Tab-separated table of C-alpha atoms in Angstrom:
chain	number	residue	atom	x	y	z
N	76	MET	CA	0.000	0.000	0.000
N	77	GLY	CA	1.318	3.390	-1.099
N	78	THR	CA	4.408	5.304	-0.117
N	79	ALA	CA	5.969	6.082	3.253
N	80	ILE	CA	8.579	8.692	4.089
N	81	VAL	CA	11.384	7.600	6.415
N	82	TRP	CA	12.794	10.679	8.120
N	83	PHE	CA	16.447	10.009	8.970
N	84	ARG	CA	18.035	12.027	11.771
N	85	ARG	CA	20.653	10.497	14.074
N	86	ASP	CA	19.993	6.963	12.811
N	87	LEU	CA	22.146	6.965	9.688
N	88	ARG	CA	22.150	3.238	8.996
N	89	THR	CA	20.155	0.575	7.169
N	90	CYS	CA	20.733	-2.348	9.568
N	91	ASP	CA	18.576	-2.618	12.696
N	92	ASN	CA	16.751	0.585	11.809
N	93	PRO	CA	13.225	0.136	13.229
N	94	ALA	CA	11.666	3.019	11.296
N	95	LEU	CA	13.108	1.886	7.981
N	96	LEU	CA	12.152	-1.733	8.602
N	97	ALA	CA	8.577	-0.889	9.611
N	98	ALA	CA	8.086	1.318	6.564
N	99	THR	CA	9.354	-1.317	4.139
N	100	GLU	CA	7.135	-3.983	5.711
N	101	GLN	CA	3.966	-1.924	5.488
N	102	TYR	CA	4.345	0.213	2.362
N	103	GLU	CA	5.147	-0.551	-1.237
N	104	HIS	CA	7.555	2.341	-1.657
N	105	VAL	CA	9.855	4.083	0.820
N	106	LEU	CA	11.183	7.606	0.442
N	107	PRO	CA	14.319	8.120	2.611
N	108	VAL	CA	14.760	11.758	3.623
N	109	PHE	CA	17.239	13.810	5.624
N	110	ILE	CA	16.353	17.388	6.568
N	111	TRP	CA	19.057	19.820	7.657
N	112	ALA	CA	17.404	22.126	10.192
N	113	PRO	CA	20.061	23.283	12.697
N	114	ARG	CA	17.908	26.144	13.983
N	115	GLU	CA	15.476	23.582	15.334
N	116	GLU	CA	18.245	22.237	17.573
N	117	GLU	CA	19.168	25.557	19.185
N	118	PRO	CA	20.630	26.371	21.653
N	119	TRP	CA	22.707	23.268	20.871
N	120	PRO	CA	22.897	22.956	17.066
N	121	PRO	CA	25.573	20.545	15.818
N	122	GLY	CA	29.108	21.819	16.331
N	123	ALA	CA	31.819	21.991	13.696
N	124	ALA	CA	33.238	18.512	14.342
N	125	GLN	CA	29.770	16.971	14.293
N	126	ARG	CA	28.962	18.706	11.008
N	127	TRP	CA	32.130	17.298	9.461
N	128	TRP	CA	31.147	13.793	10.561
N	129	LEU	CA	27.561	14.274	9.403
N	130	HIS	CA	28.732	15.192	5.898
N	131	GLN	CA	30.724	11.965	5.612
N	132	SER	CA	27.952	9.853	7.108
N	133	LEU	CA	25.260	11.222	4.803
N	134	GLU	CA	27.481	10.568	1.811
N	135	ARG	CA	27.945	6.939	2.831
N	136	LEU	CA	24.263	6.421	3.663
N	137	ALA	CA	23.306	7.809	0.253
N	138	ASP	CA	25.725	5.400	-1.421
N	139	ALA	CA	24.349	2.434	0.554
N	140	LEU	CA	20.756	3.276	-0.306
N	141	TYR	CA	21.655	3.791	-3.968
N	142	GLU	CA	23.234	0.333	-4.096
N	143	ASP	CA	19.888	-1.040	-2.889
N	144	GLY	CA	18.013	0.772	-5.639
N	145	SER	CA	16.872	3.612	-3.404
N	146	ARG	CA	17.970	7.201	-2.830
N	147	LEU	CA	18.475	9.637	0.009
N	148	ILE	CA	16.632	12.901	-0.539
N	149	LEU	CA	18.343	15.869	1.087
N	150	ARG	CA	16.467	19.037	1.974
N	151	ALA	CA	17.117	22.056	4.199
N	152	GLY	CA	14.586	24.132	6.092
N	153	PRO	CA	11.830	23.778	8.684
N	154	SER	CA	11.136	20.074	9.162
N	155	LEU	CA	7.351	20.204	9.144
N	156	GLU	CA	7.308	22.422	6.070
N	157	ILE	CA	9.708	20.142	4.202
N	158	LEU	CA	7.798	16.996	5.160
N	159	ARG	CA	4.567	18.544	3.915
N	160	GLU	CA	6.243	19.397	0.608
N	161	LEU	CA	7.531	15.854	0.237
N	162	VAL	CA	4.130	14.366	1.053
N	163	GLU	CA	2.616	16.460	-1.715
N	164	GLU	CA	5.384	15.675	-4.200
N	165	SER	CA	5.417	11.920	-3.558
N	166	GLY	CA	1.854	11.179	-2.544
N	167	ALA	CA	3.150	9.628	0.662
N	168	GLU	CA	0.575	8.381	3.146
N	169	ALA	CA	2.840	7.902	6.160
N	170	VAL	CA	5.935	9.261	7.871
N	171	PHE	CA	8.201	7.063	10.002
N	172	TRP	CA	11.124	8.073	12.187
N	173	ASN	CA	13.215	6.926	15.132
N	174	ARG	CA	12.863	8.892	18.322
N	175	LEU	CA	15.257	11.509	19.658
N	176	TYR	CA	15.303	12.253	23.368
N	177	ASP	CA	16.857	15.687	23.807
N	178	PRO	CA	14.419	18.420	24.927
N	179	VAL	CA	14.113	20.510	21.757
N	180	SER	CA	13.855	17.476	19.454
N	181	ARG	CA	11.103	15.976	21.584
N	182	GLU	CA	9.133	19.205	21.471
N	183	ARG	CA	9.659	19.581	17.721
N	184	ASP	CA	8.740	15.969	16.986
N	185	SER	CA	5.568	16.151	19.068
N	186	GLY	CA	4.423	19.154	17.056
N	187	VAL	CA	5.272	17.516	13.744
N	188	LYS	CA	3.495	14.299	14.702
N	189	ALA	CA	0.325	16.105	15.782
N	190	ALA	CA	0.235	18.292	12.667
N	191	LEU	CA	0.728	15.430	10.212
N	192	ARG	CA	-1.822	13.230	11.923
N	193	ASP	CA	-4.324	16.071	11.776
N	194	GLU	CA	-3.727	16.095	8.030
N	195	GLY	CA	-4.639	12.414	7.755
N	196	LEU	CA	-1.209	10.820	7.591
N	197	GLU	CA	-0.054	7.792	9.516
N	198	VAL	CA	2.878	8.825	11.728
N	199	ARG	CA	4.919	6.347	13.701
N	200	SER	CA	8.036	6.783	15.801
N	201	SER	CA	10.255	3.950	17.038
N	202	ASN	CA	13.116	3.410	19.437
N	203	GLY	CA	16.295	3.098	17.444
N	204	ALA	CA	18.755	4.846	19.754
N	205	LEU	CA	18.511	3.414	23.271
N	206	LEU	CA	18.472	0.031	24.960
N	207	PHE	CA	15.824	1.202	27.426
N	208	GLU	CA	13.287	3.969	26.878
N	209	PRO	CA	13.785	6.656	29.559
N	210	TRP	CA	10.237	6.332	30.895
N	211	THR	CA	10.432	2.554	31.314
N	212	VAL	CA	13.053	2.575	34.089
N	213	GLU	CA	11.884	4.072	37.373
N	214	THR	CA	12.343	3.808	41.097
N	215	SER	CA	9.906	1.995	43.382
N	216	ASP	CA	7.944	5.221	43.893
N	217	GLY	CA	7.752	5.913	40.157
N	218	SER	CA	10.337	8.678	40.070
N	219	PRO	CA	13.382	8.813	37.769
N	220	TYR	CA	16.791	7.695	38.923
N	221	ARG	CA	19.473	10.191	39.925
N	222	VAL	CA	22.222	7.690	40.760
N	223	PHE	CA	23.776	5.323	38.250
N	224	THR	CA	24.266	2.096	40.214
N	225	PRO	CA	20.613	1.524	41.199
N	226	PHE	CA	19.567	2.660	37.723
N	227	TRP	CA	21.796	0.064	36.108
N	228	LYS	CA	20.695	-2.656	38.504
N	229	ALA	CA	17.089	-1.934	37.544
N	230	CYS	CA	17.973	-2.123	33.869
N	231	ARG	CA	19.782	-5.444	34.255
N	232	ALA	CA	16.966	-6.869	36.375
N	233	GLY	CA	14.480	-6.349	33.531
N	234	SER	CA	14.332	-7.970	30.147
N	235	SER	CA	17.467	-8.043	28.040
N	236	PRO	CA	17.801	-5.624	25.119
N	237	LYS	CA	16.075	-6.917	22.011
N	238	GLU	CA	17.979	-8.758	19.347
N	239	PRO	CA	18.967	-6.483	16.453
N	240	SER	CA	17.211	-6.882	13.128
N	241	GLY	CA	18.910	-7.022	9.759
N	242	ARG	CA	18.652	-4.593	6.870
N	243	PRO	CA	15.500	-4.570	4.755
N	244	ASP	CA	15.825	-6.360	1.431
N	245	ASN	CA	12.813	-4.774	-0.225
N	246	LEU	CA	13.702	-1.117	-0.782
N	247	ARG	CA	11.702	-0.976	-3.968
N	248	PRO	CA	12.557	2.077	-6.101
N	249	MET	CA	9.956	4.747	-6.686
N	250	SER	CA	8.797	5.460	-10.208
N	251	SER	CA	9.850	9.098	-9.802
N	252	TRP	CA	11.898	10.806	-7.134
N	253	PRO	CA	11.491	14.251	-5.594
N	254	GLU	CA	14.380	16.626	-6.162
N	255	SER	CA	17.261	16.487	-3.740
N	256	LEU	CA	19.812	19.090	-2.759
N	257	PRO	CA	23.425	18.180	-3.437
N	258	LEU	CA	25.231	17.316	-0.220
N	259	ASP	CA	27.573	20.295	-0.527
N	260	ALA	CA	24.549	22.621	-0.482
N	261	LEU	CA	24.041	21.808	3.200
N	262	GLU	CA	27.418	23.504	3.887
N	263	LEU	CA	28.370	21.057	6.604
N	264	MET	CA	32.108	21.074	5.943
N	265	PRO	CA	34.121	23.596	7.986
N	266	HIS	CA	35.612	26.493	6.045
N	267	ILE	CA	39.057	25.926	7.557
N	268	HIS	CA	40.876	22.636	7.103
N	269	TRP	CA	41.474	21.830	10.743
N	270	TYR	CA	39.496	18.607	10.193
N	271	GLU	CA	42.293	16.885	8.263
N	272	GLY	CA	43.385	15.050	11.404
N	273	MET	CA	39.837	13.780	11.871
N	274	ALA	CA	39.795	12.514	8.298
N	275	GLU	CA	42.991	10.564	8.993
N	276	THR	CA	41.618	9.163	12.257
N	277	TRP	CA	38.046	8.205	11.452
N	278	ASN	CA	35.980	6.342	8.881
N	279	PRO	CA	32.401	7.593	9.377
N	280	GLY	CA	29.430	5.594	8.181
N	281	GLU	CA	27.733	2.281	8.812
N	282	ALA	CA	30.529	0.176	7.329
N	283	GLY	CA	33.098	2.089	9.372
N	284	ALA	CA	31.085	1.441	12.522
N	285	SER	CA	31.014	-2.288	11.822
N	286	ARG	CA	34.759	-2.442	11.206
N	287	CYS	CA	35.475	-0.416	14.348
N	288	LEU	CA	33.357	-2.766	16.455
N	289	ASP	CA	34.962	-5.870	14.952
N	290	ALA	CA	38.431	-4.525	15.686
N	291	PHE	CA	37.497	-3.777	19.285
N	292	LEU	CA	35.989	-7.233	19.806
N	293	ASP	CA	39.026	-8.970	18.365
N	294	GLU	CA	41.808	-6.822	19.782
N	295	ALA	CA	40.731	-5.035	22.950
N	296	LEU	CA	37.607	-6.469	24.568
N	297	THR	CA	39.326	-9.228	26.557
N	298	ASP	CA	41.541	-6.754	28.442
N	299	TYR	CA	39.116	-3.840	28.336
N	300	ALA	CA	38.552	-3.740	32.102
N	301	LYS	CA	42.330	-3.378	32.688
N	302	ARG	CA	43.392	-1.233	29.745
N	303	ARG	CA	40.506	1.208	29.264
N	304	ASP	CA	41.995	3.835	31.606
N	305	TYR	CA	45.337	4.071	29.775
N	306	PRO	CA	45.191	6.639	26.960
N	307	GLY	CA	48.428	5.483	25.367
N	308	LEU	CA	47.036	1.990	24.754
N	309	GLU	CA	44.492	0.842	22.200
N	310	GLY	CA	42.199	-0.308	24.966
N	311	VAL	CA	38.852	1.337	24.199
N	312	SER	CA	36.239	0.854	21.508
N	313	ARG	CA	36.005	4.369	19.987
N	314	MET	CA	32.382	3.534	19.173
N	315	SER	CA	30.950	6.745	20.638
N	316	PRO	CA	30.625	8.795	17.414
N	317	TYR	CA	29.119	5.842	15.563
N	318	LEU	CA	26.545	5.417	18.310
N	319	HIS	CA	25.805	9.134	18.421
N	320	PHE	CA	25.040	9.318	14.709
N	321	GLY	CA	23.204	6.016	14.791
N	322	GLU	CA	25.514	4.365	12.280
N	323	ILE	CA	25.189	1.304	14.460
N	324	SER	CA	22.487	0.562	17.012
N	325	PRO	CA	23.198	0.065	20.721
N	326	HIS	CA	21.369	-3.265	20.419
N	327	SER	CA	23.868	-4.453	17.811
N	328	VAL	CA	26.776	-3.383	19.990
N	329	TRP	CA	25.258	-4.906	23.129
N	330	HIS	CA	24.676	-8.333	21.637
N	331	ALA	CA	28.017	-8.395	19.827
N	332	VAL	CA	29.831	-7.679	23.105
N	333	ALA	CA	27.653	-9.978	25.220
N	334	SER	CA	28.272	-12.846	22.820
N	335	ARG	CA	32.003	-12.628	23.615
N	336	SER	CA	31.517	-12.948	27.388
N	337	ALA	CA	32.781	-16.519	27.284
N	338	GLY	CA	36.311	-17.543	26.456
N	339	GLY	CA	38.158	-15.126	28.713
N	340	SER	CA	36.273	-11.951	27.796
N	341	GLU	CA	33.693	-11.974	30.605
N	342	LYS	CA	35.265	-9.168	32.675
N	343	GLY	CA	35.890	-7.063	29.614
N	344	SER	CA	32.359	-7.624	28.340
N	345	GLU	CA	30.724	-6.703	31.637
N	346	ALA	CA	32.886	-3.595	31.984
N	347	TYR	CA	31.962	-2.464	28.482
N	348	LEU	CA	28.253	-3.177	28.893
N	349	ARG	CA	28.380	-1.029	32.008
N	350	GLU	CA	29.776	1.812	29.905
N	351	LEU	CA	26.801	1.413	27.564
N	352	GLY	CA	24.755	1.699	30.743
N	353	TRP	CA	26.287	5.100	31.472
N	354	ARG	CA	25.152	6.228	28.021
N	355	GLU	CA	21.638	5.060	28.864
N	356	PHE	CA	21.770	6.825	32.234
N	357	ALA	CA	22.813	10.097	30.615
N	358	HIS	CA	19.765	9.992	28.341
N	359	HIS	CA	17.556	8.984	31.252
N	360	VAL	CA	18.697	12.008	33.257
N	361	LEU	CA	18.356	14.474	30.389
N	362	PHE	CA	14.896	13.164	29.518
N	363	HIS	CA	13.602	13.652	33.051
N	364	PHE	CA	15.635	16.762	33.898
N	365	PRO	CA	15.803	18.728	30.624
N	366	HIS	CA	16.869	21.941	32.365
N	367	THR	CA	20.288	20.449	33.114
N	368	THR	CA	21.688	21.472	29.731
N	369	GLU	CA	21.759	25.016	31.098
N	370	GLU	CA	21.376	24.773	34.881
N	371	PRO	CA	23.036	22.656	37.575
N	372	MET	CA	21.008	19.694	38.726
N	373	ASN	CA	22.159	20.411	42.277
N	374	GLU	CA	20.604	23.776	43.095
N	375	ARG	CA	23.362	24.499	45.613
N	376	PHE	CA	25.547	25.438	42.669
N	377	ALA	CA	23.146	27.926	41.089
N	378	ASP	CA	25.149	30.845	42.508
N	379	PHE	CA	28.580	29.233	42.607
N	380	PRO	CA	31.316	31.851	41.998
N	381	TRP	CA	32.686	30.498	38.734
N	382	ASN	CA	35.518	32.527	37.234
N	383	ARG	CA	34.171	33.803	33.887
N	384	GLY	CA	36.656	36.623	33.397
N	385	ASP	CA	40.034	35.047	32.617
N	386	GLY	CA	39.775	34.527	28.883
N	387	ASP	CA	43.493	33.814	28.512
N	388	ALA	CA	43.276	30.838	30.862
N	389	LEU	CA	40.323	29.436	28.922
N	390	GLU	CA	42.092	29.854	25.589
N	391	ASN	CA	45.260	28.233	26.935
N	392	TRP	CA	43.162	25.289	28.108
N	393	GLN	CA	41.388	25.022	24.756
N	394	ARG	CA	44.625	25.026	22.784
N	395	GLY	CA	46.645	22.769	25.074
N	396	ARG	CA	48.974	25.448	26.409
N	397	THR	CA	48.420	25.102	30.163
N	398	GLY	CA	51.919	23.868	30.988
N	399	ILE	CA	50.409	20.694	32.496
N	400	PRO	CA	51.491	17.903	30.086
N	401	ILE	CA	48.614	15.432	30.475
N	402	VAL	CA	46.059	18.251	30.148
N	403	ASP	CA	47.767	19.673	27.092
N	404	ALA	CA	48.054	16.240	25.485
N	405	GLY	CA	44.321	15.686	25.901
N	406	MET	CA	43.325	19.062	24.526
N	407	ARG	CA	45.626	18.665	21.542
N	408	GLN	CA	44.291	15.181	20.885
N	409	LEU	CA	40.827	16.706	20.842
N	410	TRP	CA	41.815	19.467	18.416
N	411	GLN	CA	43.691	17.107	16.107
N	412	THR	CA	41.324	14.136	16.037
N	413	GLY	CA	37.931	15.345	17.272
N	414	TRP	CA	38.056	12.875	20.147
N	415	MET	CA	39.628	12.426	23.560
N	416	HIS	CA	40.162	9.391	25.757
N	417	ASN	CA	37.556	9.237	28.527
N	418	ARG	CA	40.055	9.151	31.402
N	419	ILE	CA	41.648	12.297	30.008
N	420	ARG	CA	38.255	13.958	29.564
N	421	MET	CA	37.814	13.690	33.317
N	422	VAL	CA	41.288	15.077	33.958
N	423	VAL	CA	40.969	18.108	31.670
N	424	ALA	CA	37.444	18.797	32.943
N	425	SER	CA	38.543	18.711	36.566
N	426	PHE	CA	41.427	21.052	35.735
N	427	LEU	CA	39.080	23.554	34.080
N	428	VAL	CA	36.316	23.633	36.686
N	429	LYS	CA	38.374	23.035	39.799
N	430	ASN	CA	41.898	24.386	39.268
N	431	LEU	CA	40.852	27.237	36.979
N	432	GLN	CA	37.350	27.484	38.460
N	433	ARG	CA	35.859	28.144	35.037
N	434	HIS	CA	32.133	27.524	34.603
N	435	TRP	CA	31.331	24.024	33.376
N	436	HIS	CA	29.425	25.671	30.498
N	437	ASP	CA	32.768	26.815	29.074
N	438	GLY	CA	33.965	23.242	28.875
N	439	ALA	CA	30.664	21.867	27.621
N	440	GLU	CA	30.550	24.429	24.812
N	441	TRP	CA	34.124	23.721	23.697
N	442	PHE	CA	33.594	19.974	23.724
N	443	TRP	CA	30.327	20.458	21.851
N	444	ASP	CA	32.098	22.236	19.007
N	445	THR	CA	35.191	20.035	18.782
N	446	LEU	CA	34.098	16.460	19.609
N	447	VAL	CA	32.900	14.238	16.784
N	448	ASP	CA	30.919	12.275	19.388
N	449	ALA	CA	29.406	15.344	21.095
N	450	ASP	CA	26.114	14.099	22.496
N	451	LEU	CA	23.921	16.463	24.499
N	452	ALA	CA	23.054	13.914	27.184
N	453	ASN	CA	26.593	12.605	27.655
N	454	ASN	CA	28.228	16.014	27.372
N	455	THR	CA	25.890	17.600	29.895
N	456	MET	CA	26.153	14.821	32.449
N	457	GLY	CA	29.918	14.539	32.064
N	458	TRP	CA	30.553	18.207	32.701
N	459	GLN	CA	28.108	18.429	35.586
N	460	TRP	CA	29.705	15.298	37.052
N	461	SER	CA	33.129	16.913	36.885
N	462	ALA	CA	31.826	20.148	38.387
N	463	GLY	CA	30.148	18.230	41.221
N	464	CYS	CA	26.720	19.687	40.471
N	465	GLY	CA	24.976	16.941	38.485
N	466	ALA	CA	23.454	13.493	38.798
N	467	ASP	CA	25.662	10.980	40.600
N	468	ALA	CA	28.321	13.688	40.545
N	469	ALA	CA	31.890	13.414	41.716
N	470	PRO	CA	32.157	14.655	45.315
N	471	TYR	CA	33.033	18.339	45.390
N	472	PHE	CA	36.280	17.538	47.151
N	473	ARG	CA	37.411	15.151	44.399
N	474	ILE	CA	39.933	17.125	42.391
N	475	PHE	CA	42.043	15.180	39.938
N	476	ASN	CA	45.761	15.787	40.348
N	477	PRO	CA	46.875	15.840	36.702
N	478	VAL	CA	50.468	14.985	37.589
N	479	LEU	CA	49.477	11.869	39.514
N	480	GLN	CA	46.935	10.952	36.832
N	481	GLY	CA	49.630	11.199	34.195
N	482	GLU	CA	52.121	9.168	36.195
N	483	LYS	CA	49.552	6.457	36.899
N	484	PHE	CA	47.810	6.149	33.546
N	485	ASP	CA	50.576	7.258	31.167
N	486	PRO	CA	53.565	5.825	33.043
N	487	ASP	CA	55.897	5.579	30.047
N	488	GLY	CA	54.739	8.922	28.682
N	489	GLY	CA	53.762	7.579	25.286
N	490	TYR	CA	50.522	9.525	25.209
N	491	VAL	CA	52.075	12.833	26.223
N	492	ARG	CA	55.003	12.415	23.827
N	493	GLN	CA	52.599	11.762	20.944
N	494	PHE	CA	50.618	14.966	21.387
N	495	VAL	CA	53.183	17.207	23.111
N	496	PRO	CA	56.308	16.493	21.045
N	497	GLU	CA	58.195	19.403	22.666
N	498	LEU	CA	58.584	17.131	25.673
N	499	ALA	CA	59.763	14.086	23.728
N	500	ASP	CA	63.234	14.091	25.301
N	501	VAL	CA	62.154	14.720	28.894
N	502	PRO	CA	62.979	11.732	31.142
N	503	PRO	CA	59.946	9.789	32.377
N	504	ARG	CA	60.374	10.911	35.995
N	505	PHE	CA	59.896	14.555	34.952
N	506	LEU	CA	57.613	14.165	31.931
N	507	HIS	CA	54.411	14.950	33.808
N	508	LYS	CA	56.026	17.753	35.843
N	509	PRO	CA	58.782	19.292	33.706
N	510	TRP	CA	58.956	22.362	35.965
N	511	GLU	CA	60.617	20.145	38.581
N	512	MET	CA	63.356	19.108	36.206
N	513	PRO	CA	66.690	20.752	37.155
N	514	GLU	CA	67.539	23.637	34.856
N	515	GLY	CA	70.824	22.030	33.899
N	516	GLU	CA	69.081	18.895	32.667
N	517	ARG	CA	66.551	20.983	30.759
N	518	THR	CA	69.406	22.842	29.103
N	519	LYS	CA	71.007	19.577	27.984
N	520	ILE	CA	67.902	18.550	26.065
N	521	GLY	CA	67.190	22.058	24.813
N	522	LEU	CA	63.952	22.593	26.704
N	523	ARG	CA	63.229	26.184	27.714
N	524	LEU	CA	60.173	26.463	29.913
N	525	GLY	CA	58.173	29.519	28.977
N	526	LYS	CA	59.491	29.404	25.397
N	527	ASP	CA	59.532	25.862	24.013
N	528	TYR	CA	56.795	24.736	26.385
N	529	PRO	CA	54.750	26.939	28.732
N	530	GLU	CA	55.214	27.081	32.446
N	531	PRO	CA	52.089	26.020	34.392
N	532	ILE	CA	49.399	28.689	34.156
N	533	VAL	CA	48.237	27.865	37.675
N	534	ASP	CA	49.744	26.422	40.825
N	535	LEU	CA	48.105	23.029	41.238
N	536	ALA	CA	48.259	22.908	45.049
N	537	ALA	CA	47.127	26.491	45.617
N	538	SER	CA	44.322	26.286	43.060
N	539	ARG	CA	43.140	23.023	44.579
N	540	GLN	CA	42.887	24.694	47.978
N	541	ARG	CA	40.979	27.652	46.530
N	542	ALA	CA	38.535	25.285	44.871
N	543	LEU	CA	37.971	23.354	48.087
N	544	GLU	CA	37.290	26.571	49.959
N	545	ALA	CA	34.850	27.802	47.309
N	546	TYR	CA	32.995	24.492	47.242
N	547	GLU	CA	32.837	24.323	51.025
N	548	ALA	CA	31.461	27.858	51.160
N	549	ALA	CA	28.791	27.012	48.586
N	550	LYS	CA	27.849	23.898	50.524
N	551	LYS	CA	27.496	25.791	53.816
N	552	SER	CA	25.510	28.634	52.263
N	553	LYS	CA	22.736	26.227	51.296
N	554	ASP	CA	22.672	24.210	54.539
């Protein structure tokens, strides 16, 4: 019967795509559509790194659909207006999509669904992004969870995530296709070529996601629980951008990892499934507490005296010029590749909000623009966790010591040497604290602090004490 539009958003895949599968099962023809409408995502429209990834992913999705005899129609403008135009042009009788859970997308989608149904169309949304819908996991009194561990126990106590479906084999071509914008017309690619490092690092798209997962399963899953905290090792999956753009479903990842739990991979599998649980928890929190993208979840921090005036300190942090090697390595990795190891994300975040006492918004906004995996739920919860003002947050008195973190998790200095090559010849015992290296030894290797590599922009011990005092004052003021 008739034609159905499948509205692609952050589900840029053909395998285990519930909306695409449902449309092909129920309608004779399927019209795949992507609508570029960044204004509808304000105040958090996709950042520059995300737009670069999106360009590549759309190109690969279009190629995959074309190989199956279909096409991807690209349009730009208000979503409801564009969908109405496409309904008229194609004679479509239904619109299918997979749900999004961030606040502005939910509001937009509700309006679109109501309007199209009022006009006589069938409209159906599906879950293609999460293992557990946010409203299906609740405490004994029916309220949402605020702490991860009981949330995850409740998830694991319920039914297991569904088995992933395959890709539809009946994408029958339409007799005529609506016009499509060329991909370049969406102007997703940055105007400056800082993304070249991302192009060398990543392979966006559904096929790239599958290869990345296979490599992780074969090479890193068994020792994941031990190696995942060491940024210089290939010990993590790097699946986050693929999951964010929906180039692979969390169900596919879950079952692929769970299937390897035997044969020596049980600890690694459980540790990784727990990390998928943190992704679920982030979406759960944002769904139930949508104000947290802008405001602290813990109201005690509403008037916290963040330092918003020192622009030089913020810029030095952004560019990896703080004089703290592990922090600078992380920030340069981010700038060069569009990604940062999770352990280092915690270190650089703690340094910004605790040692520099910058507002967590400053960090969230920079990550949003530079991370290829920038996800509103994860980004918000991660920064509020680091600042001590969010769900299941780090205690206010937990302040990462970047020197000790570097010595523990980058003991041979491989990570720092890769991204801070000025320090390549510094002996391991001084690599994470080059300011303690005797001047004579620095002279021998040609390292001039303040010229070749910056001196620390803040005293770690003194800034830690100031942060503790500020946090203690904020705590007492609300008691």
